[in-house]
Amino acid sequence: TLYFATDGMHWKDSEKWISNEHECDWHGIWGCGKGTEGEGLDKIISIELKDNQLKGRIPREICEFFPSLGNLNLAINDLSGPLPNEISSL
């Protein structure tokens, strides 16, 4: 969702975002690790896409897809519109 909402085809670096690679291997994804036993989900702690030519709006679904996210760095991009309310839960 973040990729498509922010014109991912034109990002400076979108390595592995639209691929069969695990999301822990995508450009800008940090602190990735397994959740606690029984969760069965990978936890992404940080998304660092500073100065990467993102354009558009930050999708509200970002918090749903990355519930363990503690850091979101989208500085120096061409993002517009209001911040999603859901972002306050990060």
PDB file of N, CA, C and O in Angstrom, residues 3-72:
ATOM      1  N   TYR A   3       3.870   1.625  -1.113  1.00  0.00           N
ATOM      2  CA  TYR A   3       4.512   1.691  -2.421  1.00  0.00           C
ATOM      3  C   TYR A   3       3.588   2.325  -3.459  1.00  0.00           C
ATOM      4  O   TYR A   3       3.969   3.267  -4.152  1.00  0.00           O
ATOM      5  N   PHE A   4       2.380   1.841  -3.562  1.00  0.00           N
ATOM      6  CA  PHE A   4       1.453   2.347  -4.579  1.00  0.00           C
ATOM      7  C   PHE A   4       0.919   3.735  -4.241  1.00  0.00           C
ATOM      8  O   PHE A   4       0.738   4.569  -5.115  1.00  0.00           O
ATOM      9  N   ALA A   5       0.677   4.010  -2.973  1.00  0.00           N
ATOM     10  CA  ALA A   5       0.135   5.314  -2.556  1.00  0.00           C
ATOM     11  C   ALA A   5       1.137   6.448  -2.746  1.00  0.00           C
ATOM     12  O   ALA A   5       0.753   7.606  -2.839  1.00  0.00           O
ATOM     13  N   THR A   6       2.437   6.108  -2.792  1.00  0.00           N
ATOM     14  CA  THR A   6       3.467   7.138  -2.880  1.00  0.00           C
ATOM     15  C   THR A   6       4.304   7.021  -4.160  1.00  0.00           C
ATOM     16  O   THR A   6       5.467   7.391  -4.185  1.00  0.00           O
ATOM     17  N   ASP A   7       3.692   6.512  -5.223  1.00  0.00           N
ATOM     18  CA  ASP A   7       4.314   6.466  -6.556  1.00  0.00           C
ATOM     19  C   ASP A   7       5.628   5.686  -6.541  1.00  0.00           C
ATOM     20  O   ASP A   7       6.655   6.150  -7.042  1.00  0.00           O
ATOM     21  N   GLY A   8       5.590   4.499  -5.976  1.00  0.00           N
ATOM     22  CA  GLY A   8       6.773   3.678  -5.812  1.00  0.00           C
ATOM     23  C   GLY A   8       7.568   3.409  -7.071  1.00  0.00           C
ATOM     24  O   GLY A   8       8.783   3.239  -7.023  1.00  0.00           O
ATOM     25  N   MET A   9       6.914   3.397  -8.222  1.00  0.00           N
ATOM     26  CA  MET A   9       7.635   3.166  -9.474  1.00  0.00           C
ATOM     27  C   MET A   9       8.673   4.247  -9.739  1.00  0.00           C
ATOM     28  O   MET A   9       9.614   4.029 -10.500  1.00  0.00           O
ATOM     29  N   HIS A  10       8.504   5.415  -9.109  1.00  0.00           N
ATOM     30  CA  HIS A  10       9.425   6.527  -9.337  1.00  0.00           C
ATOM     31  C   HIS A  10      10.287   6.855  -8.123  1.00  0.00           C
ATOM     32  O   HIS A  10      10.925   7.906  -8.084  1.00  0.00           O
ATOM     33  N   TRP A  11      10.297   5.978  -7.121  1.00  0.00           N
ATOM     34  CA  TRP A  11      11.181   6.180  -5.981  1.00  0.00           C
ATOM     35  C   TRP A  11      12.637   6.144  -6.453  1.00  0.00           C
ATOM     36  O   TRP A  11      12.963   5.472  -7.440  1.00  0.00           O
ATOM     37  N   LYS A  12      13.490   6.809  -5.734  1.00  0.00           N
ATOM     38  CA  LYS A  12      14.928   6.769  -6.024  1.00  0.00           C
ATOM     39  C   LYS A  12      15.446   5.331  -5.858  1.00  0.00           C
ATOM     40  O   LYS A  12      16.235   4.846  -6.651  1.00  0.00           O
ATOM     41  N   ASP A  13      14.988   4.661  -4.813  1.00  0.00           N
ATOM     42  CA  ASP A  13      15.404   3.280  -4.562  1.00  0.00           C
ATOM     43  C   ASP A  13      14.207   2.486  -4.036  1.00  0.00           C
ATOM     44  O   ASP A  13      13.733   2.737  -2.930  1.00  0.00           O
ATOM     45  N   SER A  14      13.721   1.568  -4.846  1.00  0.00           N
ATOM     46  CA  SER A  14      12.598   0.717  -4.440  1.00  0.00           C
ATOM     47  C   SER A  14      12.998  -0.757  -4.470  1.00  0.00           C
ATOM     48  O   SER A  14      12.161  -1.637  -4.648  1.00  0.00           O
ATOM     49  N   GLU A  15      14.286  -0.985  -4.257  1.00  0.00           N
ATOM     50  CA  GLU A  15      14.829  -2.336  -4.351  1.00  0.00           C
ATOM     51  C   GLU A  15      13.998  -3.348  -3.566  1.00  0.00           C
ATOM     52  O   GLU A  15      13.767  -3.190  -2.360  1.00  0.00           O
ATOM     53  N   LYS A  16      13.517  -4.337  -4.266  1.00  0.00           N
ATOM     54  CA  LYS A  16      12.803  -5.515  -3.755  1.00  0.00           C
ATOM     55  C   LYS A  16      11.382  -5.249  -3.261  1.00  0.00           C
ATOM     56  O   LYS A  16      10.726  -6.173  -2.794  1.00  0.00           O
ATOM     57  N   TRP A  17      10.863  -4.015  -3.347  1.00  0.00           N
ATOM     58  CA  TRP A  17       9.519  -3.733  -2.836  1.00  0.00           C
ATOM     59  C   TRP A  17       8.437  -4.493  -3.597  1.00  0.00           C
ATOM     60  O   TRP A  17       7.494  -4.962  -2.996  1.00  0.00           O
ATOM     61  N   ILE A  18       8.536  -4.580  -4.874  1.00  0.00           N
ATOM     62  CA  ILE A  18       7.547  -5.340  -5.647  1.00  0.00           C
ATOM     63  C   ILE A  18       8.277  -6.570  -6.191  1.00  0.00           C
ATOM     64  O   ILE A  18       8.731  -6.603  -7.325  1.00  0.00           O
ATOM     65  N   SER A  19       8.413  -7.535  -5.327  1.00  0.00           N
ATOM     66  CA  SER A  19       9.131  -8.760  -5.684  1.00  0.00           C
ATOM     67  C   SER A  19       8.621  -9.884  -4.789  1.00  0.00           C
ATOM     68  O   SER A  19       7.772  -9.671  -3.930  1.00  0.00           O
ATOM     69  N   ASN A  20       9.186 -11.033  -5.001  1.00  0.00           N
ATOM     70  CA  ASN A  20       8.852 -12.178  -4.144  1.00  0.00           C
ATOM     71  C   ASN A  20       9.732 -12.225  -2.900  1.00  0.00           C
ATOM     72  O   ASN A  20       9.617 -13.139  -2.096  1.00  0.00           O
ATOM     73  N   GLU A  21      10.609 -11.237  -2.760  1.00  0.00           N
ATOM     74  CA  GLU A  21      11.509 -11.192  -1.602  1.00  0.00           C
ATOM     75  C   GLU A  21      10.723 -10.903  -0.319  1.00  0.00           C
ATOM     76  O   GLU A  21       9.709 -10.201  -0.336  1.00  0.00           O
ATOM     77  N   HIS A  22      11.221 -11.404   0.780  1.00  0.00           N
ATOM     78  CA  HIS A  22      10.612 -11.156   2.078  1.00  0.00           C
ATOM     79  C   HIS A  22      10.693  -9.667   2.391  1.00  0.00           C
ATOM     80  O   HIS A  22      11.685  -9.014   2.069  1.00  0.00           O
ATOM     81  N   GLU A  23       9.682  -9.108   3.040  1.00  0.00           N
ATOM     82  CA  GLU A  23       9.667  -7.666   3.332  1.00  0.00           C
ATOM     83  C   GLU A  23      10.856  -7.211   4.174  1.00  0.00           C
ATOM     84  O   GLU A  23      11.241  -6.044   4.130  1.00  0.00           O
ATOM     85  N   CYS A  24      11.454  -8.106   4.920  1.00  0.00           N
ATOM     86  CA  CYS A  24      12.645  -7.746   5.697  1.00  0.00           C
ATOM     87  C   CYS A  24      13.829  -7.403   4.798  1.00  0.00           C
ATOM     88  O   CYS A  24      14.796  -6.802   5.255  1.00  0.00           O
ATOM     89  N   ASP A  25      13.755  -7.785   3.533  1.00  0.00           N
ATOM     90  CA  ASP A  25      14.828  -7.512   2.580  1.00  0.00           C
ATOM     91  C   ASP A  25      14.559  -6.287   1.721  1.00  0.00           C
ATOM     92  O   ASP A  25      15.393  -5.917   0.898  1.00  0.00           O
ATOM     93  N   TRP A  26      13.416  -5.643   1.892  1.00  0.00           N
ATOM     94  CA  TRP A  26      13.089  -4.464   1.089  1.00  0.00           C
ATOM     95  C   TRP A  26      13.950  -3.279   1.497  1.00  0.00           C
ATOM     96  O   TRP A  26      14.320  -3.141   2.669  1.00  0.00           O
ATOM     97  N   HIS A  27      14.243  -2.410   0.545  1.00  0.00           N
ATOM     98  CA  HIS A  27      14.997  -1.188   0.831  1.00  0.00           C
ATOM     99  C   HIS A  27      14.272  -0.363   1.896  1.00  0.00           C
ATOM    100  O   HIS A  27      13.064  -0.155   1.825  1.00  0.00           O
ATOM    101  N   GLY A  28      15.001   0.090   2.895  1.00  0.00           N
ATOM    102  CA  GLY A  28      14.449   0.980   3.912  1.00  0.00           C
ATOM    103  C   GLY A  28      13.762   0.311   5.079  1.00  0.00           C
ATOM    104  O   GLY A  28      13.289   0.988   5.986  1.00  0.00           O
ATOM    105  N   ILE A  29      13.696  -1.010   5.085  1.00  0.00           N
ATOM    106  CA  ILE A  29      13.065  -1.735   6.193  1.00  0.00           C
ATOM    107  C   ILE A  29      14.152  -2.149   7.177  1.00  0.00           C
ATOM    108  O   ILE A  29      15.141  -2.769   6.806  1.00  0.00           O
ATOM    109  N   TRP A  30      13.967  -1.793   8.453  1.00  0.00           N
ATOM    110  CA  TRP A  30      14.972  -2.053   9.485  1.00  0.00           C
ATOM    111  C   TRP A  30      14.336  -2.686  10.716  1.00  0.00           C
ATOM    112  O   TRP A  30      13.157  -2.519  10.957  1.00  0.00           O
ATOM    113  N   GLY A  31      15.167  -3.359  11.491  1.00  0.00           N
ATOM    114  CA  GLY A  31      14.723  -3.927  12.756  1.00  0.00           C
ATOM    115  C   GLY A  31      13.727  -5.040  12.581  1.00  0.00           C
ATOM    116  O   GLY A  31      12.866  -5.257  13.416  1.00  0.00           O
ATOM    117  N   CYS A  32      13.831  -5.744  11.505  1.00  0.00           N
ATOM    118  CA  CYS A  32      12.879  -6.794  11.188  1.00  0.00           C
ATOM    119  C   CYS A  32      13.253  -8.060  11.943  1.00  0.00           C
ATOM    120  O   CYS A  32      14.413  -8.455  11.986  1.00  0.00           O
ATOM    121  N   GLY A  33      12.275  -8.674  12.546  1.00  0.00           N
ATOM    122  CA  GLY A  33      12.518  -9.916  13.258  1.00  0.00           C
ATOM    123  C   GLY A  33      11.221 -10.630  13.539  1.00  0.00           C
ATOM    124  O   GLY A  33      10.149 -10.096  13.334  1.00  0.00           O
ATOM    125  N   LYS A  34      11.339 -11.819  13.983  1.00  0.00           N
ATOM    126  CA  LYS A  34      10.154 -12.625  14.271  1.00  0.00           C
ATOM    127  C   LYS A  34       9.432 -12.114  15.506  1.00  0.00           C
ATOM    128  O   LYS A  34      10.045 -11.647  16.457  1.00  0.00           O
ATOM    129  N   GLY A  35       8.120 -12.206  15.461  1.00  0.00           N
ATOM    130  CA  GLY A  35       7.302 -11.852  16.615  1.00  0.00           C
ATOM    131  C   GLY A  35       7.485 -12.887  17.709  1.00  0.00           C
ATOM    132  O   GLY A  35       8.200 -13.867  17.553  1.00  0.00           O
ATOM    133  N   THR A  36       6.822 -12.679  18.810  1.00  0.00           N
ATOM    134  CA  THR A  36       6.940 -13.628  19.914  1.00  0.00           C
ATOM    135  C   THR A  36       6.317 -14.954  19.526  1.00  0.00           C
ATOM    136  O   THR A  36       5.514 -15.035  18.598  1.00  0.00           O
ATOM    137  N   GLU A  37       6.677 -15.967  20.243  1.00  0.00           N
ATOM    138  CA  GLU A  37       6.177 -17.304  19.947  1.00  0.00           C
ATOM    139  C   GLU A  37       4.655 -17.307  19.934  1.00  0.00           C
ATOM    140  O   GLU A  37       3.994 -16.742  20.802  1.00  0.00           O
ATOM    141  N   GLY A  38       4.109 -17.908  18.898  1.00  0.00           N
ATOM    142  CA  GLY A  38       2.662 -17.974  18.762  1.00  0.00           C
ATOM    143  C   GLY A  38       2.088 -16.882  17.881  1.00  0.00           C
ATOM    144  O   GLY A  38       0.995 -17.029  17.357  1.00  0.00           O
ATOM    145  N   GLU A  39       2.812 -15.775  17.709  1.00  0.00           N
ATOM    146  CA  GLU A  39       2.295 -14.716  16.834  1.00  0.00           C
ATOM    147  C   GLU A  39       2.415 -15.128  15.377  1.00  0.00           C
ATOM    148  O   GLU A  39       1.523 -14.881  14.589  1.00  0.00           O
ATOM    149  N   GLY A  40       3.572 -15.681  15.019  1.00  0.00           N
ATOM    150  CA  GLY A  40       3.769 -16.144  13.660  1.00  0.00           C
ATOM    151  C   GLY A  40       3.923 -15.029  12.639  1.00  0.00           C
ATOM    152  O   GLY A  40       3.860 -15.270  11.455  1.00  0.00           O
ATOM    153  N   LEU A  41       4.104 -13.799  13.075  1.00  0.00           N
ATOM    154  CA  LEU A  41       4.232 -12.682  12.151  1.00  0.00           C
ATOM    155  C   LEU A  41       5.596 -12.026  12.310  1.00  0.00           C
ATOM    156  O   LEU A  41       6.136 -11.961  13.412  1.00  0.00           O
ATOM    157  N   ASP A  42       6.127 -11.526  11.196  1.00  0.00           N
ATOM    158  CA  ASP A  42       7.369 -10.774  11.272  1.00  0.00           C
ATOM    159  C   ASP A  42       7.049  -9.376  11.765  1.00  0.00           C
ATOM    160  O   ASP A  42       6.002  -8.822  11.459  1.00  0.00           O
ATOM    161  N   LYS A  43       7.961  -8.810  12.532  1.00  0.00           N
ATOM    162  CA  LYS A  43       7.770  -7.472  13.069  1.00  0.00           C
ATOM    163  C   LYS A  43       8.730  -6.514  12.388  1.00  0.00           C
ATOM    164  O   LYS A  43       9.942  -6.739  12.405  1.00  0.00           O
ATOM    165  N   ILE A  44       8.200  -5.475  11.803  1.00  0.00           N
ATOM    166  CA  ILE A  44       9.006  -4.428  11.193  1.00  0.00           C
ATOM    167  C   ILE A  44       8.993  -3.257  12.161  1.00  0.00           C
ATOM    168  O   ILE A  44       7.938  -2.715  12.478  1.00  0.00           O
ATOM    169  N   ILE A  45      10.164  -2.872  12.617  1.00  0.00           N
ATOM    170  CA  ILE A  45      10.307  -1.848  13.642  1.00  0.00           C
ATOM    171  C   ILE A  45      10.461  -0.456  13.028  1.00  0.00           C
ATOM    172  O   ILE A  45       9.996   0.528  13.582  1.00  0.00           O
ATOM    173  N   SER A  46      11.109  -0.367  11.862  1.00  0.00           N
ATOM    174  CA  SER A  46      11.439   0.932  11.299  1.00  0.00           C
ATOM    175  C   SER A  46      11.340   0.933   9.779  1.00  0.00           C
ATOM    176  O   SER A  46      11.770  -0.029   9.133  1.00  0.00           O
ATOM    177  N   ILE A  47      10.797   2.014   9.233  1.00  0.00           N
ATOM    178  CA  ILE A  47      10.804   2.256   7.794  1.00  0.00           C
ATOM    179  C   ILE A  47      11.544   3.567   7.580  1.00  0.00           C
ATOM    180  O   ILE A  47      11.129   4.609   8.096  1.00  0.00           O
ATOM    181  N   GLU A  48      12.653   3.506   6.856  1.00  0.00           N
ATOM    182  CA  GLU A  48      13.508   4.661   6.588  1.00  0.00           C
ATOM    183  C   GLU A  48      13.533   4.916   5.085  1.00  0.00           C
ATOM    184  O   GLU A  48      14.298   4.285   4.359  1.00  0.00           O
ATOM    185  N   LEU A  49      12.687   5.809   4.617  1.00  0.00           N
ATOM    186  CA  LEU A  49      12.637   6.141   3.194  1.00  0.00           C
ATOM    187  C   LEU A  49      12.860   7.635   2.980  1.00  0.00           C
ATOM    188  O   LEU A  49      12.262   8.267   2.117  1.00  0.00           O
ATOM    189  N   LYS A  50      13.753   8.198   3.783  1.00  0.00           N
ATOM    190  CA  LYS A  50      14.092   9.619   3.702  1.00  0.00           C
ATOM    191  C   LYS A  50      14.702   9.939   2.336  1.00  0.00           C
ATOM    192  O   LYS A  50      15.516   9.163   1.820  1.00  0.00           O
ATOM    193  N   ASP A  51      14.283  11.076   1.759  1.00  0.00           N
ATOM    194  CA  ASP A  51      14.844  11.570   0.502  1.00  0.00           C
ATOM    195  C   ASP A  51      14.835  10.486  -0.580  1.00  0.00           C
ATOM    196  O   ASP A  51      15.845  10.190  -1.213  1.00  0.00           O
ATOM    197  N   ASN A  52      13.678   9.888  -0.795  1.00  0.00           N
ATOM    198  CA  ASN A  52      13.557   8.772  -1.735  1.00  0.00           C
ATOM    199  C   ASN A  52      12.540   9.038  -2.842  1.00  0.00           C
ATOM    200  O   ASN A  52      12.092   8.120  -3.502  1.00  0.00           O
ATOM    201  N   GLN A  53      12.146  10.278  -3.010  1.00  0.00           N
ATOM    202  CA  GLN A  53      11.220  10.713  -4.067  1.00  0.00           C
ATOM    203  C   GLN A  53       9.821  10.106  -3.936  1.00  0.00           C
ATOM    204  O   GLN A  53       9.167   9.811  -4.940  1.00  0.00           O
ATOM    205  N   LEU A  54       9.339   9.946  -2.705  1.00  0.00           N
ATOM    206  CA  LEU A  54       7.966   9.518  -2.494  1.00  0.00           C
ATOM    207  C   LEU A  54       7.051  10.692  -2.805  1.00  0.00           C
ATOM    208  O   LEU A  54       7.366  11.834  -2.459  1.00  0.00           O
ATOM    209  N   LYS A  55       5.929  10.424  -3.458  1.00  0.00           N
ATOM    210  CA  LYS A  55       4.947  11.452  -3.795  1.00  0.00           C
ATOM    211  C   LYS A  55       3.563  10.935  -3.455  1.00  0.00           C
ATOM    212  O   LYS A  55       3.276   9.761  -3.637  1.00  0.00           O
ATOM    213  N   GLY A  56       2.701  11.818  -2.981  1.00  0.00           N
ATOM    214  CA  GLY A  56       1.336  11.423  -2.667  1.00  0.00           C
ATOM    215  C   GLY A  56       1.056  11.513  -1.178  1.00  0.00           C
ATOM    216  O   GLY A  56       1.649  12.307  -0.471  1.00  0.00           O
ATOM    217  N   ARG A  57       0.126  10.686  -0.716  1.00  0.00           N
ATOM    218  CA  ARG A  57      -0.299  10.695   0.682  1.00  0.00           C
ATOM    219  C   ARG A  57       0.174   9.448   1.402  1.00  0.00           C
ATOM    220  O   ARG A  57       0.278   8.380   0.812  1.00  0.00           O
ATOM    221  N   ILE A  58       0.401   9.601   2.680  1.00  0.00           N
ATOM    222  CA  ILE A  58       0.726   8.447   3.507  1.00  0.00           C
ATOM    223  C   ILE A  58      -0.578   7.685   3.729  1.00  0.00           C
ATOM    224  O   ILE A  58      -1.547   8.245   4.248  1.00  0.00           O
ATOM    225  N   PRO A  59      -0.634   6.426   3.341  1.00  0.00           N
ATOM    226  CA  PRO A  59      -1.891   5.675   3.491  1.00  0.00           C
ATOM    227  C   PRO A  59      -2.182   5.352   4.956  1.00  0.00           C
ATOM    228  O   PRO A  59      -1.268   5.047   5.725  1.00  0.00           O
ATOM    229  N   ARG A  60      -3.440   5.426   5.337  1.00  0.00           N
ATOM    230  CA  ARG A  60      -3.819   5.125   6.720  1.00  0.00           C
ATOM    231  C   ARG A  60      -3.549   3.666   7.067  1.00  0.00           C
ATOM    232  O   ARG A  60      -3.335   3.316   8.217  1.00  0.00           O
ATOM    233  N   GLU A  61      -3.528   2.808   6.062  1.00  0.00           N
ATOM    234  CA  GLU A  61      -3.308   1.374   6.294  1.00  0.00           C
ATOM    235  C   GLU A  61      -1.887   1.051   6.757  1.00  0.00           C
ATOM    236  O   GLU A  61      -1.617  -0.071   7.168  1.00  0.00           O
ATOM    237  N   ILE A  62      -0.995   2.011   6.705  1.00  0.00           N
ATOM    238  CA  ILE A  62       0.391   1.743   7.097  1.00  0.00           C
ATOM    239  C   ILE A  62       0.471   1.184   8.519  1.00  0.00           C
ATOM    240  O   ILE A  62       1.274   0.310   8.804  1.00  0.00           O
ATOM    241  N   CYS A  63      -0.382   1.638   9.392  1.00  0.00           N
ATOM    242  CA  CYS A  63      -0.376   1.156  10.782  1.00  0.00           C
ATOM    243  C   CYS A  63      -0.960  -0.251  10.890  1.00  0.00           C
ATOM    244  O   CYS A  63      -0.588  -1.010  11.776  1.00  0.00           O
ATOM    245  N   GLU A  64      -1.858  -0.604   9.982  1.00  0.00           N
ATOM    246  CA  GLU A  64      -2.435  -1.947   9.986  1.00  0.00           C
ATOM    247  C   GLU A  64      -1.415  -2.965   9.484  1.00  0.00           C
ATOM    248  O   GLU A  64      -1.298  -4.054  10.032  1.00  0.00           O
ATOM    249  N   PHE A  65      -0.679  -2.612   8.424  1.00  0.00           N
ATOM    250  CA  PHE A  65       0.286  -3.533   7.842  1.00  0.00           C
ATOM    251  C   PHE A  65       1.563  -3.642   8.673  1.00  0.00           C
ATOM    252  O   PHE A  65       2.250  -4.645   8.617  1.00  0.00           O
ATOM    253  N   PHE A  66       1.886  -2.590   9.423  1.00  0.00           N
ATOM    254  CA  PHE A  66       3.101  -2.567  10.228  1.00  0.00           C
ATOM    255  C   PHE A  66       2.759  -2.211  11.675  1.00  0.00           C
ATOM    256  O   PHE A  66       3.151  -1.171  12.179  1.00  0.00           O
ATOM    257  N   PRO A  67       2.041  -3.070  12.400  1.00  0.00           N
ATOM    258  CA  PRO A  67       1.569  -2.741  13.746  1.00  0.00           C
ATOM    259  C   PRO A  67       2.684  -2.559  14.778  1.00  0.00           C
ATOM    260  O   PRO A  67       2.480  -1.908  15.790  1.00  0.00           O
ATOM    261  N   SER A  68       3.864  -3.105  14.515  1.00  0.00           N
ATOM    262  CA  SER A  68       4.968  -2.971  15.466  1.00  0.00           C
ATOM    263  C   SER A  68       5.887  -1.804  15.128  1.00  0.00           C
ATOM    264  O   SER A  68       6.909  -1.602  15.766  1.00  0.00           O
ATOM    265  N   LEU A  69       5.514  -1.021  14.129  1.00  0.00           N
ATOM    266  CA  LEU A  69       6.348   0.083  13.670  1.00  0.00           C
ATOM    267  C   LEU A  69       6.536   1.128  14.758  1.00  0.00           C
ATOM    268  O   LEU A  69       5.590   1.597  15.365  1.00  0.00           O
ATOM    269  N   GLY A  70       7.785   1.458  15.027  1.00  0.00           N
ATOM    270  CA  GLY A  70       8.103   2.464  16.037  1.00  0.00           C
ATOM    271  C   GLY A  70       8.756   3.691  15.434  1.00  0.00           C
ATOM    272  O   GLY A  70       8.822   4.739  16.057  1.00  0.00           O
ATOM    273  N   ASN A  71       9.271   3.566  14.202  1.00  0.00           N
ATOM    274  CA  ASN A  71       9.941   4.671  13.533  1.00  0.00           C
ATOM    275  C   ASN A  71       9.522   4.708  12.067  1.00  0.00           C
ATOM    276  O   ASN A  71       9.570   3.692  11.380  1.00  0.00           O
ATOM    277  N   LEU A  72       9.090   5.871  11.629  1.00  0.00           N
ATOM    278  CA  LEU A  72       8.706   6.068  10.232  1.00  0.00           C
ATOM    279  C   LEU A  72       9.368   7.350   9.762  1.00  0.00           C
ATOM    280  O   LEU A  72       8.974   8.444  10.162  1.00  0.00           O
TER     281      LEU A  72
END
